[in-house]
Coordinates of C-alpha atoms in Angstrom, one line a residue:
M21 CA 79.2 86.8 69.0
S22 CA 78.2 83.2 68.2
R23 CA 81.0 80.7 67.5
D24 CA 78.9 79.7 64.4
D25 CA 79.7 83.1 62.9
S26 CA 83.4 82.4 62.7
I27 CA 84.9 80.0 60.1
F28 CA 87.4 79.1 62.9
G29 CA 84.7 78.4 65.5
A30 CA 85.8 81.4 67.6
S31 CA 83.6 83.7 69.7
D32 CA 86.4 86.2 70.5
P33 CA 89.3 87.2 68.2
V34 CA 91.8 87.9 71.1
A35 CA 91.1 84.4 72.6
L36 CA 91.6 82.9 69.1
T37 CA 95.0 84.6 68.8
R38 CA 96.0 83.2 72.2
D39 CA 94.9 79.7 71.1
W40 CA 96.8 79.9 67.8
L41 CA 99.9 81.2 69.6
A42 CA 99.8 78.3 72.1
Q43 CA 99.6 75.9 69.2
A44 CA 102.5 77.6 67.4
A45 CA 104.6 77.5 70.6
R46 CA 104.8 73.7 70.2
S47 CA 106.1 73.8 66.7
E48 CA 107.9 77.1 65.9
P49 CA 111.7 76.7 66.4
N50 CA 112.2 80.3 67.6
D51 CA 110.1 83.1 69.1
P52 CA 106.5 82.1 68.2
N53 CA 105.6 85.5 69.8
A54 CA 107.6 87.6 67.3
I55 CA 105.4 90.2 65.7
A56 CA 106.1 92.5 62.8
L57 CA 105.1 95.9 64.3
A58 CA 104.1 98.7 61.9
T59 CA 104.0 102.4 62.8
V60 CA 104.0 105.6 60.7
D61 CA 106.3 108.6 61.0
A62 CA 105.4 112.3 60.9
A63 CA 105.7 112.4 57.1
G64 CA 103.4 109.4 56.7
M65 CA 106.2 107.0 55.9
P66 CA 105.6 103.5 57.4
N67 CA 108.2 101.7 59.5
V68 CA 108.1 98.0 60.4
R69 CA 110.3 95.9 62.7
I70 CA 110.2 92.6 64.7
V71 CA 109.5 92.9 68.4
L72 CA 108.3 90.3 70.9
L73 CA 104.7 90.2 72.1
K74 CA 104.9 89.7 75.9
E75 CA 101.3 89.5 77.0
I76 CA 97.9 88.8 75.5
E77 CA 95.4 90.3 77.9
E78 CA 91.6 89.8 77.8
D79 CA 91.3 92.6 75.2
A80 CA 94.8 93.8 74.4
F81 CA 98.3 93.0 73.3
V82 CA 101.4 94.2 75.2
F83 CA 105.0 94.6 74.2
Y84 CA 107.9 96.6 75.8
T85 CA 110.4 99.0 74.4
N86 CA 112.3 102.3 74.8
Y87 CA 109.8 105.1 74.6
D88 CA 112.4 107.3 72.9
S89 CA 113.0 104.8 70.1
A90 CA 111.6 105.5 66.6
K91 CA 108.6 103.2 67.3
G92 CA 108.0 104.7 70.6
R93 CA 108.0 108.3 69.3
E94 CA 105.8 107.3 66.3
I95 CA 103.3 105.5 68.5
D96 CA 103.1 108.5 70.9
A97 CA 102.5 110.8 68.0
T98 CA 99.6 108.8 66.4
G99 CA 98.2 106.6 69.2
R100 CA 98.0 103.8 66.7
A101 CA 99.9 100.7 65.5
A102 CA 99.5 97.5 63.6
F103 CA 101.2 94.1 63.7
C104 CA 101.3 90.8 62.1
L105 CA 102.0 87.4 63.7
H106 CA 103.1 84.7 61.2
W107 CA 103.7 81.0 61.9
K108 CA 105.3 79.1 59.1
T109 CA 104.9 75.7 60.7
Q110 CA 101.2 76.3 61.3
R111 CA 100.6 78.1 57.9
R112 CA 98.7 80.8 59.7
Q113 CA 98.9 84.5 60.3
V114 CA 97.0 87.1 62.4
R115 CA 96.9 90.8 61.5
V116 CA 96.0 93.4 64.2
R117 CA 95.3 97.2 64.0
G118 CA 94.4 99.3 67.0
D119 CA 94.7 102.1 69.4
V120 CA 97.7 102.2 71.7
T121 CA 98.4 103.4 75.3
R122 CA 101.4 103.0 77.6
E123 CA 101.8 100.3 80.2
D124 CA 103.9 102.4 82.5
G125 CA 103.1 101.1 86.0
P126 CA 103.7 98.1 88.3
R127 CA 103.2 95.6 85.5
A128 CA 106.0 97.2 83.5
D129 CA 108.2 97.2 86.6
A130 CA 107.5 93.5 87.1
Y131 CA 108.3 92.6 83.5
Y132 CA 111.5 94.7 83.6
R133 CA 112.7 92.9 86.8
S134 CA 112.0 89.5 85.1
R135 CA 114.7 90.3 82.5
G136 CA 118.3 89.3 82.9
L137 CA 120.7 91.9 84.4
G138 CA 122.4 92.4 81.1
S139 CA 119.1 93.3 79.4
R140 CA 118.1 95.6 82.2
L141 CA 121.4 97.4 82.0
G142 CA 121.2 97.5 78.2
A143 CA 117.9 99.3 78.5
W144 CA 119.7 102.1 80.5
A145 CA 122.7 102.2 78.2
S146 CA 121.0 102.2 74.8
E147 CA 119.8 105.4 73.2
Q148 CA 117.6 103.2 70.9
S149 CA 117.4 104.2 67.2
R150 CA 120.0 107.0 67.7
P151 CA 123.4 106.9 65.8
L152 CA 126.2 104.9 67.6
A153 CA 129.9 105.5 66.9
D154 CA 131.0 102.0 67.5
R155 CA 130.3 98.9 69.7
D156 CA 133.0 99.8 72.2
T157 CA 130.9 102.9 73.1
L158 CA 127.9 100.7 73.8
I159 CA 129.9 98.4 76.0
Q160 CA 131.3 101.3 77.9
R161 CA 127.8 102.7 78.4
V162 CA 126.6 99.3 79.8
A163 CA 129.5 99.3 82.2
S164 CA 128.7 102.9 83.3
A165 CA 125.0 101.9 83.8
H166 CA 126.1 99.0 86.0
Q167 CA 128.3 101.3 88.1
A168 CA 125.5 103.8 88.4
H169 CA 122.6 101.4 89.0
G170 CA 124.1 98.3 90.5
D171 CA 122.9 94.7 90.3
D172 CA 119.2 95.5 90.7
P173 CA 118.5 98.5 88.6
D174 CA 115.1 100.2 88.6
R175 CA 113.2 100.4 85.3
P176 CA 114.3 103.5 83.4
P177 CA 111.6 106.2 83.1
F178 CA 112.0 106.1 79.3
W179 CA 111.4 102.3 79.0
G180 CA 108.1 100.5 79.4
G181 CA 105.2 98.8 77.7
F182 CA 102.7 99.7 75.0
R183 CA 99.2 98.1 75.0
I184 CA 97.4 97.7 71.7
R185 CA 93.6 97.5 71.9
P186 CA 92.5 96.2 68.6
V187 CA 89.7 97.6 66.4
E188 CA 90.4 95.2 63.5
M189 CA 91.8 91.7 63.4
E190 CA 92.2 89.4 60.5
F191 CA 92.9 85.6 60.5
W192 CA 94.4 83.7 57.7
Q193 CA 95.0 80.0 57.3
D194 CA 96.7 78.4 54.3
G195 CA 94.5 76.4 51.9
A196 CA 95.2 74.2 48.9
D197 CA 95.4 75.9 45.5
R198 CA 95.7 79.2 47.3
L199 CA 92.0 79.0 48.4
H200 CA 92.9 80.2 51.9
D201 CA 90.5 80.6 54.8
R202 CA 90.3 84.3 55.8
E203 CA 88.1 86.3 58.1
R204 CA 88.1 89.8 59.5
W205 CA 86.9 90.9 62.9
S206 CA 86.1 94.7 63.3
R207 CA 84.5 97.1 65.6
T208 CA 84.2 100.9 65.7
A209 CA 85.9 101.4 69.0
P210 CA 88.2 99.4 71.3
D211 CA 85.3 98.8 73.7
G212 CA 82.6 98.1 71.1
P213 CA 81.1 94.8 69.9
W214 CA 82.9 92.7 67.3
Y215 CA 81.5 91.9 63.9
V216 CA 83.0 89.1 61.8
K217 CA 83.1 88.6 58.0
R218 CA 84.6 85.9 55.8
L219 CA 86.9 87.3 53.1
F220 CA 87.9 86.1 49.7
P221 CA 91.5 84.7 49.9

């Protein structure tokens, strides 16, 4: 892909996302890596929530969660997800759709160990997305997890990463009079070549 094909001078959309995120990190007051993650349930009803994007690999995006959460179950059922990055200070957004696999090995272990102890114990204690009677119950479960797993708990078997390999990415940059710059990158499979087209705003 030639850089001349992209209105943003990009030759790879994942690399462009990484560049835009690095720029946003210098101006966004909180969580420039926050993504609005969309999944679909068994009835076809969409769900969306904010999670933190933790890694941008050469050809994929990785975040971590409880596999038994609503998003985890929905991703496992469909093998697909979408997300949007939006940076108000940069007046930019990136939309991504793709196929999803688990990151359930040493890299997930390493990321889990990089978290604070409270967060690691919380992963053991929380039955994410399930009903909770009251906050005291949660605090008690954290204390029980601490007693059971100590100060260096292993990663729970129900907690790990998801890797999104994109098949479509769209870049948007604000323009005067709502004449925004927009382009879509697409491919037929996660390992296929990219094609880029400029879009009407």
